[in-house]
Coordinates of C-alpha atoms in Angstrom, one line a residue:
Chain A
X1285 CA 0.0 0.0 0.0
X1286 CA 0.9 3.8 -0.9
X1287 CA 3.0 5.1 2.3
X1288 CA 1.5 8.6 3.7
X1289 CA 4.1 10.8 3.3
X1290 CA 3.4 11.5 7.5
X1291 CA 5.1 10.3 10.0
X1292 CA 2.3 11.6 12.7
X1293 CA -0.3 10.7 10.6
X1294 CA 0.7 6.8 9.8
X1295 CA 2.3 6.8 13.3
X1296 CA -1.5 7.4 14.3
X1297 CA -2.9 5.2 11.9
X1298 CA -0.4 2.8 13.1
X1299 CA -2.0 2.9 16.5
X1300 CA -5.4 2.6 15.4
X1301 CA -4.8 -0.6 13.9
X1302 CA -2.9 -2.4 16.6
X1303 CA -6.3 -2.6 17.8
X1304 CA -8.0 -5.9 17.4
X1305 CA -10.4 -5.8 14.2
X1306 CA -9.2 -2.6 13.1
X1307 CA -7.4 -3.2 9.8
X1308 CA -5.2 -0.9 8.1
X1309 CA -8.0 1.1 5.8
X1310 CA -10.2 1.8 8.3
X1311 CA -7.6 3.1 10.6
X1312 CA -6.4 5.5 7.9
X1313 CA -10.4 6.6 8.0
X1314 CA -10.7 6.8 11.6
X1315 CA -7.2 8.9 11.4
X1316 CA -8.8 11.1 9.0
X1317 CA -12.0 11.6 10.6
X1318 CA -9.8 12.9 13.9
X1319 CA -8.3 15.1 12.0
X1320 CA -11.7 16.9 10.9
X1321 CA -12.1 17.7 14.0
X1322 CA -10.3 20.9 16.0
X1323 CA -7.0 20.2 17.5
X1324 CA -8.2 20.9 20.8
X1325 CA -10.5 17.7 20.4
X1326 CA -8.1 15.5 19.4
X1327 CA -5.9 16.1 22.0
X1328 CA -8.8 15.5 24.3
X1329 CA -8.7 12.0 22.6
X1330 CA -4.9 11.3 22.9
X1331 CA -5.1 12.4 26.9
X1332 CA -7.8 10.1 27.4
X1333 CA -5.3 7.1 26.7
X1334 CA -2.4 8.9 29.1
X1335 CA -4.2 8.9 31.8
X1336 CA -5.8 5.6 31.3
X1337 CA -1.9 4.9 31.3
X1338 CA -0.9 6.7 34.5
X1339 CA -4.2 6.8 36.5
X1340 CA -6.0 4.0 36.5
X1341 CA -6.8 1.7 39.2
X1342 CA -8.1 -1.8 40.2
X1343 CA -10.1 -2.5 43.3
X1344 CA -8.0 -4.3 45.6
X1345 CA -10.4 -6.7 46.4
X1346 CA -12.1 -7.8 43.7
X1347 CA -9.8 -6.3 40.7
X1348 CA -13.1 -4.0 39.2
X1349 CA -11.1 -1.3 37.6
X1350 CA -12.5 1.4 39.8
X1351 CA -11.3 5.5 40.7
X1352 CA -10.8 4.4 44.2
X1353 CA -8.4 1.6 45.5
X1354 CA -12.4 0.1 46.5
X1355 CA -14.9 -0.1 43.7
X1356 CA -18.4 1.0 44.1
X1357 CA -19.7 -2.5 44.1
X1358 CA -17.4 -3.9 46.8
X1359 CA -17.9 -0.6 48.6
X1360 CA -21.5 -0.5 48.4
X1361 CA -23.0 -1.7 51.7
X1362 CA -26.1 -3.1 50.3
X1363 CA -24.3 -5.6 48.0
X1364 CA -24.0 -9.0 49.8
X1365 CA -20.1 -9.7 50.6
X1366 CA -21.0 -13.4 51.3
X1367 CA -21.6 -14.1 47.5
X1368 CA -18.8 -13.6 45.8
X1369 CA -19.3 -14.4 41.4
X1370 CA -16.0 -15.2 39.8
X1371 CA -15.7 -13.7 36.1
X1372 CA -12.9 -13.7 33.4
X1373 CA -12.8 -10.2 33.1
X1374 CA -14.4 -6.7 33.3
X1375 CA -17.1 -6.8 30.5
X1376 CA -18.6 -10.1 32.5
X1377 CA -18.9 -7.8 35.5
X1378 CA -21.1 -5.3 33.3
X1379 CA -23.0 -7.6 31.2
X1380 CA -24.1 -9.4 35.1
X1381 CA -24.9 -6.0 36.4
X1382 CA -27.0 -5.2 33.6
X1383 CA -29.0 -8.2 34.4
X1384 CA -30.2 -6.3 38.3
X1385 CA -30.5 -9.7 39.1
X1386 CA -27.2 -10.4 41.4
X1387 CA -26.6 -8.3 44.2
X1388 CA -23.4 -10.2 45.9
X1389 CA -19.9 -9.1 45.0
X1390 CA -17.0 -9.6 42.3
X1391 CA -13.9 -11.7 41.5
X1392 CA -12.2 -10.8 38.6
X1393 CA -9.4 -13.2 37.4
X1394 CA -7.9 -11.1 34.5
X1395 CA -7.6 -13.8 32.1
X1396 CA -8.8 -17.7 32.3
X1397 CA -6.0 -20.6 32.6
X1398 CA -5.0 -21.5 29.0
X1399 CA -2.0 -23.6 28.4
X1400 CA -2.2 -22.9 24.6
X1401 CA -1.4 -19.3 25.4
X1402 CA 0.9 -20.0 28.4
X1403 CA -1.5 -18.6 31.1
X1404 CA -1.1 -20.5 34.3
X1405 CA -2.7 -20.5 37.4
X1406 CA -0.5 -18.2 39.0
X1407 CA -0.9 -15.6 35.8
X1408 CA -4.7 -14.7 37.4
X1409 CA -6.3 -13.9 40.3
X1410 CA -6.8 -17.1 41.9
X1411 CA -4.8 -16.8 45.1
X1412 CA -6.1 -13.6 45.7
X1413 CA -9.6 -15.3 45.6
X1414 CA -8.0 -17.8 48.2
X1415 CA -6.8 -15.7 50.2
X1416 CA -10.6 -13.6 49.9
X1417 CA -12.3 -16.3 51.4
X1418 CA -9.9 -17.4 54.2
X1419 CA -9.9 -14.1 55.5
X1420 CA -13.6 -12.8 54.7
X1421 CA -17.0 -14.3 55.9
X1422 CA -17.8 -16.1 52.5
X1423 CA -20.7 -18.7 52.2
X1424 CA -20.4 -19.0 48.3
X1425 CA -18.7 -18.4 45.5
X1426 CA -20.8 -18.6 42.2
X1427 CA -18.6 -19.5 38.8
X1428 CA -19.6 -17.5 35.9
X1429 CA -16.6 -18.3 33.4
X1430 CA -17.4 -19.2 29.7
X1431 CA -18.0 -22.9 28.8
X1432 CA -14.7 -23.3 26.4
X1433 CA -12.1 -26.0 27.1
X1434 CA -9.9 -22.9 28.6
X1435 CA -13.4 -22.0 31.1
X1436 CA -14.1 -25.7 32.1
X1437 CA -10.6 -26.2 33.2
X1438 CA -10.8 -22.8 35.2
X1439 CA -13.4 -24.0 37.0
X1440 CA -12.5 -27.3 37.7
X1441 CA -8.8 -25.8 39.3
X1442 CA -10.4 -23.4 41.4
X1443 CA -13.3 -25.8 42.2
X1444 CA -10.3 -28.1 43.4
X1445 CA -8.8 -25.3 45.1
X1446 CA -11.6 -24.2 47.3
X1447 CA -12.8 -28.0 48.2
X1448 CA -10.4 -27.5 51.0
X1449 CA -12.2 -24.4 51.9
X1450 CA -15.4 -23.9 53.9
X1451 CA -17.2 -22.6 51.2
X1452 CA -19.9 -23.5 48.9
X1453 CA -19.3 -23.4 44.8
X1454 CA -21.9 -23.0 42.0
X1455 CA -21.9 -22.3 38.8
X1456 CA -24.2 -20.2 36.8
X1457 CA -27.2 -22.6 34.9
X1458 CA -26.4 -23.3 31.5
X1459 CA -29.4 -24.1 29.3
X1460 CA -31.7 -22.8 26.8
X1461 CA -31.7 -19.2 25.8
X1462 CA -34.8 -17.4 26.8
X1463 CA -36.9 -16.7 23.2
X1464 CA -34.6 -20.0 22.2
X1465 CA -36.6 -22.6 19.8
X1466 CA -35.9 -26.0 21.5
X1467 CA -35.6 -27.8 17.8
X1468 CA -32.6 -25.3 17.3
X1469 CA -30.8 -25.5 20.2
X1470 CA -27.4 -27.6 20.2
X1471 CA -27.6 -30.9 22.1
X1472 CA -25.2 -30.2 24.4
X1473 CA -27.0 -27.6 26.0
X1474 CA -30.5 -29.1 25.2
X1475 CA -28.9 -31.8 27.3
X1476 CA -27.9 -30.2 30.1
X1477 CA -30.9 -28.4 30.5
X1478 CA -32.8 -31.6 31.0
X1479 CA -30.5 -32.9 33.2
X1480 CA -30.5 -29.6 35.3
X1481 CA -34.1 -28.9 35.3
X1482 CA -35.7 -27.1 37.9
X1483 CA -39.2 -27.1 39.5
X1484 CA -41.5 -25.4 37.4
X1485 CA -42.8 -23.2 40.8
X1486 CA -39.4 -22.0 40.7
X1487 CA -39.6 -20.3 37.4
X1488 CA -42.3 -18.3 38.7
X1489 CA -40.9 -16.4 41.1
X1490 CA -38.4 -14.6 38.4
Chain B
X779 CA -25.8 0.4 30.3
X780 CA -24.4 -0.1 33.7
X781 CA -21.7 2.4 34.0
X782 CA -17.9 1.7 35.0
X783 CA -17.0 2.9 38.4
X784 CA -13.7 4.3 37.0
X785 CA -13.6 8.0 34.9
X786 CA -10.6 7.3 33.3
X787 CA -11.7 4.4 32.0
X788 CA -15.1 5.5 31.1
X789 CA -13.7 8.4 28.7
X790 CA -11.4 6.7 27.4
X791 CA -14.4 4.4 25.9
X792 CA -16.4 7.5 25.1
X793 CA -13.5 9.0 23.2
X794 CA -13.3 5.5 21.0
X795 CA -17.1 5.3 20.7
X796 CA -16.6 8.7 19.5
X797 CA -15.3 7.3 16.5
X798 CA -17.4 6.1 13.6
X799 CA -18.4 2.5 13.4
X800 CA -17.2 2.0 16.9
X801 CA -20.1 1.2 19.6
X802 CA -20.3 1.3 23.3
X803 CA -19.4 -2.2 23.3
X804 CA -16.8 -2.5 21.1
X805 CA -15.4 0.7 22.5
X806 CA -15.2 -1.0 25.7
X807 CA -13.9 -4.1 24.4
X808 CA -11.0 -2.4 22.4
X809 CA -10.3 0.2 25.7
X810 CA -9.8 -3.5 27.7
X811 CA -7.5 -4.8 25.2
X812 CA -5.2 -1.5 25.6
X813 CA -5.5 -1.9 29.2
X814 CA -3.7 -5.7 28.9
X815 CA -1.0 -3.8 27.6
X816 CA 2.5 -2.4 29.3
X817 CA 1.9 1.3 30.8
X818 CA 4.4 2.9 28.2
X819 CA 2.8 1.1 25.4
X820 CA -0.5 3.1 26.5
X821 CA 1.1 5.9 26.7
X822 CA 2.6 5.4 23.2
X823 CA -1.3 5.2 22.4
X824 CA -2.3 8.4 23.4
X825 CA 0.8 10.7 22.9
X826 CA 0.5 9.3 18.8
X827 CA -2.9 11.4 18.7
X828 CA -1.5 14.7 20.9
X829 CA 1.2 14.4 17.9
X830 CA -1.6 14.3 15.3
X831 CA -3.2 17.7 17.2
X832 CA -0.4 19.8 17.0
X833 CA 2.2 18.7 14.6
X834 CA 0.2 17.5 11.3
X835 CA 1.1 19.1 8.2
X836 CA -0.7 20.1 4.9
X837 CA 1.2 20.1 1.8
X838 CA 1.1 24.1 1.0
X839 CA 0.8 23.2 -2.8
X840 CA -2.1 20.1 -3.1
X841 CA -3.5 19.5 1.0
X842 CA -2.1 16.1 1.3
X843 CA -0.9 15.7 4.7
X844 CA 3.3 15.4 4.7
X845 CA 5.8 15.7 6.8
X846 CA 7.1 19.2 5.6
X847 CA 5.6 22.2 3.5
X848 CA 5.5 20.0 0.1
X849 CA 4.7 16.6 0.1
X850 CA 6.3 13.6 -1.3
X851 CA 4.6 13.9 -4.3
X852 CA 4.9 17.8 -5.2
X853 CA 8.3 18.0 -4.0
X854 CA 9.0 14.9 -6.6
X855 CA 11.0 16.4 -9.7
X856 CA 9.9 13.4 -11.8
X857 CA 6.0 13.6 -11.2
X858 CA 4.4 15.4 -14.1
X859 CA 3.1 18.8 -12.6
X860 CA 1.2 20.0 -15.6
X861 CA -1.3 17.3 -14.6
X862 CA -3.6 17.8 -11.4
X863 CA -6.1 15.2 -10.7
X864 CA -8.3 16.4 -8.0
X865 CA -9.6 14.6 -5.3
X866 CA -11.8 14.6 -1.9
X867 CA -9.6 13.3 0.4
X868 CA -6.3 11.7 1.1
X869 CA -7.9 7.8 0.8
X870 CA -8.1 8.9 -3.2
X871 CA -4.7 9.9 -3.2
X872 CA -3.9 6.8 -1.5
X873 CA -6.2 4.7 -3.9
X874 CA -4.9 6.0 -7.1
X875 CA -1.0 6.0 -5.9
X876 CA -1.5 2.2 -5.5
X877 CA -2.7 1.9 -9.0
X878 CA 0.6 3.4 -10.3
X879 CA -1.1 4.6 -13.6
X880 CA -0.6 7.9 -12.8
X881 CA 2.0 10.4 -12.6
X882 CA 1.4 13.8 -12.3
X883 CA 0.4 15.5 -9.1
X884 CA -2.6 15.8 -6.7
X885 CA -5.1 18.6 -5.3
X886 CA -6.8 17.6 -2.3
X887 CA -10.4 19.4 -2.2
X888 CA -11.3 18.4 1.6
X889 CA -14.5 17.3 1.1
X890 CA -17.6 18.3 -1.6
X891 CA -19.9 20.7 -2.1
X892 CA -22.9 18.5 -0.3
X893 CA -25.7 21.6 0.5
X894 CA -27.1 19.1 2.9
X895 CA -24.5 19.3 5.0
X896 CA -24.1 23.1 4.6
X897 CA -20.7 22.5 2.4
X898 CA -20.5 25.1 0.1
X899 CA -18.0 26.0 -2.9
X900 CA -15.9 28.0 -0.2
X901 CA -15.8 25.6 2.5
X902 CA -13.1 22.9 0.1
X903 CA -10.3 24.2 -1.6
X904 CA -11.4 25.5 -5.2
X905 CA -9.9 28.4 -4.7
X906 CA -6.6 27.2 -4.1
X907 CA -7.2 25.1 -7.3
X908 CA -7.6 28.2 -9.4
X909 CA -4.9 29.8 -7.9
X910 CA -2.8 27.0 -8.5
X911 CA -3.7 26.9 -12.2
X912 CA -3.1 30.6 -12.7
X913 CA 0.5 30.5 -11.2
X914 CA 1.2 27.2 -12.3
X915 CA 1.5 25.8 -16.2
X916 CA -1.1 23.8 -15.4
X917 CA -2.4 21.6 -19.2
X918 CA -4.7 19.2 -17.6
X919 CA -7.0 19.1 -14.4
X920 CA -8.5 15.4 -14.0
X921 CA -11.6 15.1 -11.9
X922 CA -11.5 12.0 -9.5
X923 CA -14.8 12.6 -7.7
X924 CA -17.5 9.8 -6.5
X925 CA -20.6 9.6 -9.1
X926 CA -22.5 11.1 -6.2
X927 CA -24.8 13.8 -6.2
X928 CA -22.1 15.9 -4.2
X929 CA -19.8 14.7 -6.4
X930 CA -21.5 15.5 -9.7
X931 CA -22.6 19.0 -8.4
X932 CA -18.8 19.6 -7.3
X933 CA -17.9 18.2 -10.6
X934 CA -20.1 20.9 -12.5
X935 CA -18.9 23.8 -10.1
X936 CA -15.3 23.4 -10.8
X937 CA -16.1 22.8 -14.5
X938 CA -17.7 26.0 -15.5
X939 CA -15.0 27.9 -13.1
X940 CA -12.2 26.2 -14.8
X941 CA -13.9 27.2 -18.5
X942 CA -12.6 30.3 -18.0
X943 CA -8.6 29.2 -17.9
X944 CA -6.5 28.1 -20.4
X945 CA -6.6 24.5 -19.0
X946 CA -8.0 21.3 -20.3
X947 CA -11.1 19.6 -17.3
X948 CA -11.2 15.4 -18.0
X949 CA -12.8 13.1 -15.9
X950 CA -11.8 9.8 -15.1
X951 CA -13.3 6.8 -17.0
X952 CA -16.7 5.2 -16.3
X953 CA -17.8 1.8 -17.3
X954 CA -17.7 -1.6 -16.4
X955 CA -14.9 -2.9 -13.9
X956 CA -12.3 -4.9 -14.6
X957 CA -13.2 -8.7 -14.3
X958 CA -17.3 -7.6 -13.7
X959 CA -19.8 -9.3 -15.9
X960 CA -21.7 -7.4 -18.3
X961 CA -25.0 -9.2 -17.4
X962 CA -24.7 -8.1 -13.7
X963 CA -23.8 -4.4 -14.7
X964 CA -26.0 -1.6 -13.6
X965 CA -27.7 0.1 -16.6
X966 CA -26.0 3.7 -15.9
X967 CA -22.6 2.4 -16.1
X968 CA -23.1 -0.3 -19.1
X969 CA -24.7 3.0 -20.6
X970 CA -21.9 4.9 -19.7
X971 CA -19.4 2.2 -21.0
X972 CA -20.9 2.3 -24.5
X973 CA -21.0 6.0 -25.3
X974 CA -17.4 6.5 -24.1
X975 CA -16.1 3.8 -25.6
X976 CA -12.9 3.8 -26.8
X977 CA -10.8 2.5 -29.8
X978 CA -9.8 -1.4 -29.3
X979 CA -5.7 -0.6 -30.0
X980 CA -5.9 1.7 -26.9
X981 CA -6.7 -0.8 -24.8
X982 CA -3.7 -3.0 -25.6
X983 CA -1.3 -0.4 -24.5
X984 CA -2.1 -1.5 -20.6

């Protein structure tokens, strides 16, 4: 391709598309629509990214990215600090949220164990979830991690892991979607919803 | 949407949803994937857009963005400078560089007269053009404008203002694409293709 004769401007464009699905023409566009706009904007946009760099902050109990060294949720005395829900990352804390139907607190590993990308055990937050329940009055900790071969085998190490604790483990139900036709639902979750069924009185309450 | 407890991270993801094609979600999605990144690699990030603010250039001769007062192209002693092809933006010069079927030099308009969106003749760069012709010995101006409305109105405009110099106004070819089927052709181009035919031997110069 044609080289910009810019070494801001492809630098910028260079940027864009180290982004994941952001390819090279579209990065030039989103380049060229910044620079439509008054200089003043975009430097508005490039600060944005420094001080994601230099300010940002985790909670240090349940890794939430958060303004405070405690996030909202964990600082929130109405949320229930006995339930703690174990996610992969940040946009599984948002999507659960946006549910209004969890009120207990977060655990966010950072990553799921995944031998194929060399992420151990000790790469996420799974002593720090130890360590959380030795120390705080837990009853149980609900697993809400993705059902690939990388989520199943996160489970099953921290399920291992907290056997030795007192401490009950679930994991969120898997089964069909809610406006899902049964005859197109994949048998493996078609199965498992069978297996876990539930009594029908319970489905009323929701 | 449930919101993020954390401002920096929340404006960063407004600044990339700011963008076009980019929604909430993907904004927060791409924001989390710069976060897995090193601090300084961030940093690199933003300060690649404060660069854009205050240190892009415009070639003074054609508007292409460059590195110094000419660009690549105009400062190139072996592009053809009697020949201006003008263009909307810097993806056209980008397009047609790639094609390497032409050699003469650019003028970068900056958008099209589009009343619609309150563009008018003086808000692009036609009068730069004309000045450029009168100073310049300029033989041939080559219109390289979308068959848009906009486009054809621009195309008109800079026509009948150009009629008055001692300069020749072409337009680039119409017709059917290179390896498109003449059955699946729209009627206004096949239509096209057929009055501006062309004699057979001058295709075999390609």
């Amino acid at each position: 391709m044609h080289q910009i004769s810019s070494s801001v401007f492809s630098n910028a464009v260079e940027q864009l598309a180290s982004l994941p699905g952001i390819g090279n023409k579209t990065a030039v566009r989103l380049a060229l629509h910044l620079l439509n706009r008054d200089a003043d904007e975009i430097e508005k946009f490039g600060k944005a990214f420094l001080e994601l760099a230099q300010e940002i902050n985790y909670c240090s109990t349940c890794f939430n990215i958060s303004n405070h060294s405690t996030c909202d949720i964990c600082a929130n005395p109405a949320r229930n600090t006995e339930l703690i829900c174990v996610v992969e990352n940040i946009l599984d804390v948002i999507a659960i949220e946006n549910t209004h139907q969890f009120n207990g607190t977060y655990h966010v590993l950072g990553g799921i164990i995944s031998p194929m990308e060399g992420v151990g055990p000790n790469d996420i937050r799974i002593a720090e979830l130890i360590e959380r329940i030795k120390n705080e009055p837990v009853r149980e900790v609900i697993m809400a991690l993705s059902t690939t071969m990388e989520g199943d085998a996160t489970n099953f190490y921290i399920y291992r892991k907290l056997s030795e604790l007192d401490v009950e483990v679930s994991t969120i139900a898997r089964g069909v979607g809610i406006g899902d036709e049964i005859e197109y639902t994949d048998e493996l979750t078609l199965g498992r919803s069978i297996v876990n069924r539930v009594p029908f009185k319970n489905t009323l309450t929701i």
